[in-house]
PDB file of C-alpha atoms in Angstrom:
ATOM      1  CA  MET A  17     -26.320  46.050  28.724  1.00 40.00           C
ATOM      2  CA  ASP A  18     -24.757  43.056  30.387  1.00 41.00           C
ATOM      3  CA  GLU A  19     -26.903  40.029  31.619  1.00 41.00           C
ATOM      4  CA  ILE A  20     -25.816  37.320  34.200  1.00 41.00           C
ATOM      5  CA  GLN A  21     -25.780  34.052  33.928  1.00 42.00           C
ATOM      6  CA  ILE A  22     -25.454  31.184  36.374  1.00 41.00           C
ATOM      7  CA  GLU A  23     -24.331  28.150  35.801  1.00 44.00           C
ATOM      8  CA  LYS A  24     -24.414  24.859  38.352  1.00 43.00           C
ATOM      9  CA  ARG A  25     -21.108  23.351  38.469  1.00 44.00           C
ATOM     10  CA  GLU A  26     -20.205  21.164  41.043  1.00 42.00           C
ATOM     11  CA  GLY A  27     -22.936  22.049  43.115  1.00 46.00           C
ATOM     12  CA  ARG A  28     -22.016  25.845  43.229  1.00 45.00           C
ATOM     13  CA  LEU A  29     -22.740  28.921  41.194  1.00 46.00           C
ATOM     14  CA  THR A  30     -20.515  30.218  38.683  1.00 43.00           C
ATOM     15  CA  GLU A  31     -21.001  34.289  37.177  1.00 43.00           C
ATOM     16  CA  GLN A  32     -20.373  34.925  33.802  1.00 39.00           C
ATOM     17  CA  ILE A  33     -20.881  38.650  32.054  1.00 36.00           C
ATOM     18  CA  ILE A  34     -22.404  38.323  28.824  1.00 36.00           C
ATOM     19  CA  THR A  35     -23.698  40.420  26.216  1.00 35.00           C
ATOM     20  CA  ALA A  36     -27.455  40.840  26.414  1.00 36.00           C
ATOM     21  CA  THR A  37     -29.562  39.008  23.640  1.00 35.00           C
ATOM     22  CA  ALA A  38     -33.655  38.544  23.816  1.00 38.00           C
ATOM     23  CA  VAL A  39     -32.436  34.726  24.708  1.00 41.00           C
ATOM     24  CA  GLY A  40     -30.584  36.473  27.877  1.00 49.00           C
ATOM     25  CA  SER A  41     -33.366  38.504  29.031  1.00 50.00           C
ATOM     26  CA  LEU A  42     -35.473  35.661  28.435  1.00 48.00           C
ATOM     27  CA  LEU A  43     -33.162  33.623  30.802  1.00 57.00           C
ATOM     28  CA  ALA A  44     -32.775  36.212  33.600  1.00 59.00           C
ATOM     29  CA  GLY A  45     -36.047  35.258  35.717  1.00 62.00           C
ATOM     30  CA  ALA A  46     -34.425  31.749  35.294  1.00 70.00           C
ATOM     31  CA  ILE A  47     -31.584  32.917  36.347  1.00 74.00           C
ATOM     32  CA  LEU A  48     -32.564  34.173  39.530  1.00 73.00           C
ATOM     33  CA  GLY A  49     -34.727  31.340  40.238  1.00 78.00           C
ATOM     34  CA  VAL A  50     -31.834  28.749  40.178  1.00 84.00           C
ATOM     35  CA  ALA A  51     -29.816  31.458  42.231  1.00 83.00           C
ATOM     36  CA  PHE A  52     -32.154  31.521  45.063  1.00 84.00           C
ATOM     37  CA  GLN A  53     -32.848  28.257  44.663  1.00 87.00           C
ATOM     38  CA  GLU A  54     -29.521  27.005  45.123  1.00 88.00           C
ATOM     39  CA  MET A  55     -29.125  29.621  48.167  1.00 88.00           C
ATOM     40  CA  THR A  56     -31.670  27.906  49.878  1.00 88.00           C
ATOM     41  CA  VAL A  57     -30.813  24.579  48.975  1.00 89.00           C
ATOM     42  CA  ALA A  58     -27.433  25.222  50.750  1.00 88.00           C
ATOM     43  CA  ILE A  59     -28.850  26.579  53.923  1.00 89.00           C
ATOM     44  CA  LYS A  60     -31.196  23.599  54.663  1.00 88.00           C
ATOM     45  CA  GLU A  61     -28.137  21.242  54.026  1.00 87.00           C
ATOM     46  CA  SER A  62     -25.848  23.112  55.923  1.00 87.00           C
ATOM     47  CA  LYS A  63     -28.360  23.566  59.056  1.00 84.00           C
ATOM     48  CA  SER A  64     -29.076  19.524  58.777  1.00 83.00           C
ATOM     49  CA  ARG A  65     -25.248  19.138  59.227  1.00 80.00           C
ATOM     50  CA  CYS A  66     -24.552  21.083  61.769  1.00 74.00           C
ATOM     51  CA  SER A  67     -26.005  23.374  64.603  1.00 74.00           C
ATOM     52  CA  ASN A  68     -23.473  25.604  65.079  1.00 78.00           C
ATOM     53  CA  PHE A  69     -25.132  28.348  63.057  1.00 85.00           C
ATOM     54  CA  ARG A  70     -28.523  27.488  63.432  1.00 86.00           C
ATOM     55  CA  ASP A  71     -29.912  31.426  64.108  1.00 89.00           C
ATOM     56  CA  ALA A  72     -27.978  32.958  61.425  1.00 90.00           C
ATOM     57  CA  LEU A  73     -28.741  30.630  58.875  1.00 90.00           C
ATOM     58  CA  ASN A  74     -32.199  30.673  59.744  1.00 91.00           C
ATOM     59  CA  SER A  75     -32.326  34.375  59.552  1.00 92.00           C
ATOM     60  CA  LEU A  76     -30.581  34.015  56.603  1.00 91.00           C
ATOM     61  CA  GLU A  77     -33.428  31.888  55.348  1.00 91.00           C
ATOM     62  CA  ASN A  78     -35.688  33.919  55.774  1.00 92.00           C
ATOM     63  CA  THR A  79     -34.200  36.523  54.617  1.00 90.00           C
ATOM     64  CA  ILE A  80     -33.887  34.847  51.244  1.00 90.00           C
ATOM     65  CA  ASN A  81     -37.679  33.545  51.598  1.00 89.00           C
ATOM     66  CA  LEU A  82     -38.395  36.945  51.923  1.00 87.00           C
ATOM     67  CA  LEU A  83     -36.802  38.727  49.744  1.00 85.00           C
ATOM     68  CA  SER A  84     -36.980  36.133  46.431  1.00 85.00           C
ATOM     69  CA  PRO A  85     -40.690  36.440  45.422  1.00 85.00           C
ATOM     70  CA  LEU A  86     -39.883  40.031  44.798  1.00 80.00           C
ATOM     71  CA  ILE A  87     -36.692  39.899  43.456  1.00 80.00           C
ATOM     72  CA  LYS A  88     -38.405  37.577  40.726  1.00 79.00           C
ATOM     73  CA  GLU A  89     -41.154  40.091  40.240  1.00 79.00           C
ATOM     74  CA  MET A  90     -39.069  43.353  39.736  1.00 76.00           C
ATOM     75  CA  ASP A  91     -37.612  41.302  37.063  1.00 75.00           C
ATOM     76  CA  ARG A  92     -40.482  39.876  35.482  1.00 77.00           C
ATOM     77  CA  LEU A  93     -42.038  43.458  35.061  1.00 74.00           C
ATOM     78  CA  ASN A  94     -38.958  44.858  33.996  1.00 72.00           C
ATOM     79  CA  ARG A  95     -38.998  42.198  31.307  1.00 73.00           C
ATOM     80  CA  GLU A  96     -42.603  43.218  30.151  1.00 74.00           C
ATOM     81  CA  LEU A  97     -42.035  46.932  30.271  1.00 71.00           C
ATOM     82  CA  GLU A  98     -38.508  47.065  28.438  1.00 66.00           C
ATOM     83  CA  ASP A  99     -36.980  48.646  31.391  1.00 61.00           C
ATOM     84  CA  SER A 100     -34.604  46.596  32.699  1.00 54.00           C
ATOM     85  CA  ASN A 101     -31.941  49.343  33.025  1.00 61.00           C
ATOM     86  CA  LYS A 102     -33.339  50.749  36.031  1.00 60.00           C
ATOM     87  CA  ARG A 103     -32.878  47.830  38.358  1.00 67.00           C
ATOM     88  CA  GLU A 104     -30.357  45.703  36.633  1.00 73.00           C
ATOM     89  CA  GLU A 105     -27.840  46.779  39.002  1.00 75.00           C
ATOM     90  CA  ILE A 106     -30.105  45.702  42.063  1.00 75.00           C
ATOM     91  CA  ILE A 107     -30.529  42.817  40.470  1.00 77.00           C
ATOM     92  CA  ARG A 108     -26.746  41.846  39.813  1.00 81.00           C
ATOM     93  CA  LEU A 109     -25.620  42.695  43.157  1.00 83.00           C
ATOM     94  CA  PHE A 110     -28.790  40.036  44.757  1.00 82.00           C
ATOM     95  CA  LEU A 111     -27.081  37.697  42.408  1.00 85.00           C
ATOM     96  CA  GLN A 112     -23.515  38.636  43.420  1.00 88.00           C
ATOM     97  CA  GLN A 113     -24.097  38.165  47.242  1.00 88.00           C
ATOM     98  CA  LEU A 114     -26.461  34.968  46.968  1.00 87.00           C
ATOM     99  CA  LYS A 115     -23.037  33.501  45.176  1.00 88.00           C
ATOM    100  CA  LYS A 116     -21.085  34.391  48.095  1.00 90.00           C
ATOM    101  CA  GLY A 117     -23.627  33.415  50.440  1.00 89.00           C
ATOM    102  CA  GLU A 118     -23.608  30.184  49.143  1.00 89.00           C
ATOM    103  CA  ALA A 119     -20.064  29.526  49.160  1.00 90.00           C
ATOM    104  CA  LEU A 120     -20.260  31.348  52.868  1.00 91.00           C
ATOM    105  CA  VAL A 121     -22.815  28.380  53.879  1.00 89.00           C
ATOM    106  CA  SER A 122     -21.251  25.685  52.618  1.00 87.00           C
ATOM    107  CA  LYS A 123     -17.560  27.132  54.301  1.00 87.00           C
ATOM    108  CA  CYS A 124     -20.186  26.941  57.175  1.00 86.00           C
ATOM    109  CA  SER A 125     -21.062  23.482  57.090  1.00 81.00           C
ATOM    110  CA  SER A 126     -17.319  22.119  57.724  1.00 82.00           C
ATOM    111  CA  ILE A 127     -16.307  23.734  60.997  1.00 83.00           C
ATOM    112  CA  ARG A 128     -16.426  21.922  63.818  1.00 81.00           C
ATOM    113  CA  ARG A 129     -18.189  22.554  67.242  1.00 78.00           C
ATOM    114  CA  ARG A 130     -15.286  23.098  69.182  1.00 83.00           C
ATOM    115  CA  ASN A 131     -13.243  25.676  67.217  1.00 84.00           C
ATOM    116  CA  LEU A 132     -15.156  28.616  69.252  1.00 86.00           C
ATOM    117  CA  TYR A 133     -12.512  31.018  66.683  1.00 89.00           C
ATOM    118  CA  LYS A 134     -13.749  29.940  63.355  1.00 88.00           C
ATOM    119  CA  LYS A 135     -17.605  29.476  64.956  1.00 87.00           C
ATOM    120  CA  ARG A 136     -17.627  33.163  65.672  1.00 89.00           C
ATOM    121  CA  LYS A 137     -15.469  34.196  62.516  1.00 91.00           C
ATOM    122  CA  TYR A 138     -18.271  32.832  60.009  1.00 90.00           C
ATOM    123  CA  GLU A 139     -21.104  33.261  62.445  1.00 90.00           C
ATOM    124  CA  LYS A 140     -20.776  37.133  61.998  1.00 93.00           C
ATOM    125  CA  ARG A 141     -19.546  36.966  58.353  1.00 93.00           C
ATOM    126  CA  LEU A 142     -23.426  34.790  58.099  1.00 92.00           C
ATOM    127  CA  ARG A 143     -25.352  37.581  60.160  1.00 93.00           C
ATOM    128  CA  ASN A 144     -23.064  40.582  57.636  1.00 93.00           C
ATOM    129  CA  MET A 145     -24.312  38.852  54.459  1.00 92.00           C
ATOM    130  CA  ASP A 146     -28.300  38.564  56.109  1.00 92.00           C
ATOM    131  CA  SER A 147     -27.381  42.511  56.956  1.00 92.00           C
ATOM    132  CA  SER A 148     -26.385  42.691  53.016  1.00 91.00           C
ATOM    133  CA  LEU A 149     -29.128  41.154  51.013  1.00 89.00           C
ATOM    134  CA  ARG A 150     -31.452  43.496  53.602  1.00 89.00           C
ATOM    135  CA  ASP A 151     -29.590  46.498  52.592  1.00 89.00           C
ATOM    136  CA  LEU A 152     -30.216  45.957  49.110  1.00 83.00           C
ATOM    137  CA  SER A 153     -34.111  44.946  49.647  1.00 83.00           C
ATOM    138  CA  ALA A 154     -33.818  48.978  51.206  1.00 85.00           C
ATOM    139  CA  VAL A 155     -32.395  50.661  48.764  1.00 81.00           C
ATOM    140  CA  LEU A 156     -35.079  48.492  46.304  1.00 79.00           C
ATOM    141  CA  GLN A 157     -37.688  49.904  48.244  1.00 80.00           C
ATOM    142  CA  VAL A 158     -36.504  53.479  47.951  1.00 81.00           C
ATOM    143  CA  GLY A 159     -36.314  52.782  43.956  1.00 76.00           C
ATOM    144  CA  GLN A 160     -40.269  51.583  44.499  1.00 78.00           C
ATOM    145  CA  ALA A 161     -41.055  54.985  45.962  1.00 80.00           C
ATOM    146  CA  LEU A 162     -39.077  56.917  43.160  1.00 80.00           C
ATOM    147  CA  ASP A 163     -41.110  55.306  40.716  1.00 79.00           C
ATOM    148  CA  THR A 164     -44.492  55.804  42.535  1.00 83.00           C
ATOM    149  CA  GLN A 165     -43.014  59.271  42.586  1.00 86.00           C
ATOM    150  CA  ARG A 166     -42.587  59.437  38.913  1.00 82.00           C
ATOM    151  CA  LEU A 167     -45.993  58.010  37.889  1.00 84.00           C
ATOM    152  CA  GLN A 168     -47.528  60.465  40.406  1.00 89.00           C
ATOM    153  CA  ARG A 169     -46.237  63.175  38.816  1.00 89.00           C
ATOM    154  CA  ILE A 170     -47.190  61.112  34.988  1.00 89.00           C
ATOM    155  CA  ILE A 171     -50.586  61.319  35.703  1.00 90.00           C
ATOM    156  CA  GLN A 172     -50.228  64.775  37.491  1.00 90.00           C
ATOM    157  CA  ASP A 173     -49.238  65.840  34.172  1.00 89.00           C
ATOM    158  CA  MET A 174     -52.052  64.025  32.083  1.00 90.00           C
ATOM    159  CA  TYR A 175     -54.341  65.695  34.144  1.00 88.00           C
ATOM    160  CA  HIS A 176     -52.702  69.262  34.079  1.00 76.00           C
TER     161      HIS A 176
END
């Protein structure tokens, strides 16, 4: 089983795949927290520097704020239940998207107002990033529905 470790270098997130150890699994929650925090900071800094992408950045920030506690809770429960195989891939995808999102948000803050071509291009990318994160949350919801059905089946089998 692989875990993703995030390190902060020059204000950017970089990922390294490492072999899972007891220490690695304990760091998973902290890694998620750092990733979400770095993304939120990048969005706030970008919003304060330029107003070109304010709507798209607000939408992305809202998505991050909604998903952050859910993903952290899922990770915590997976570790407590020693059931990390089921949701590990979703968490890995969230971390990858957060890494890409932070780089994208940082690029947006350097685009000048008068550059309409780049403004449209990066606004579309921001909206796609937001959509991608929302799609991952939909996958998470389907997984939760499956888990609920499995639990119902187990309970039904126990009483019959």
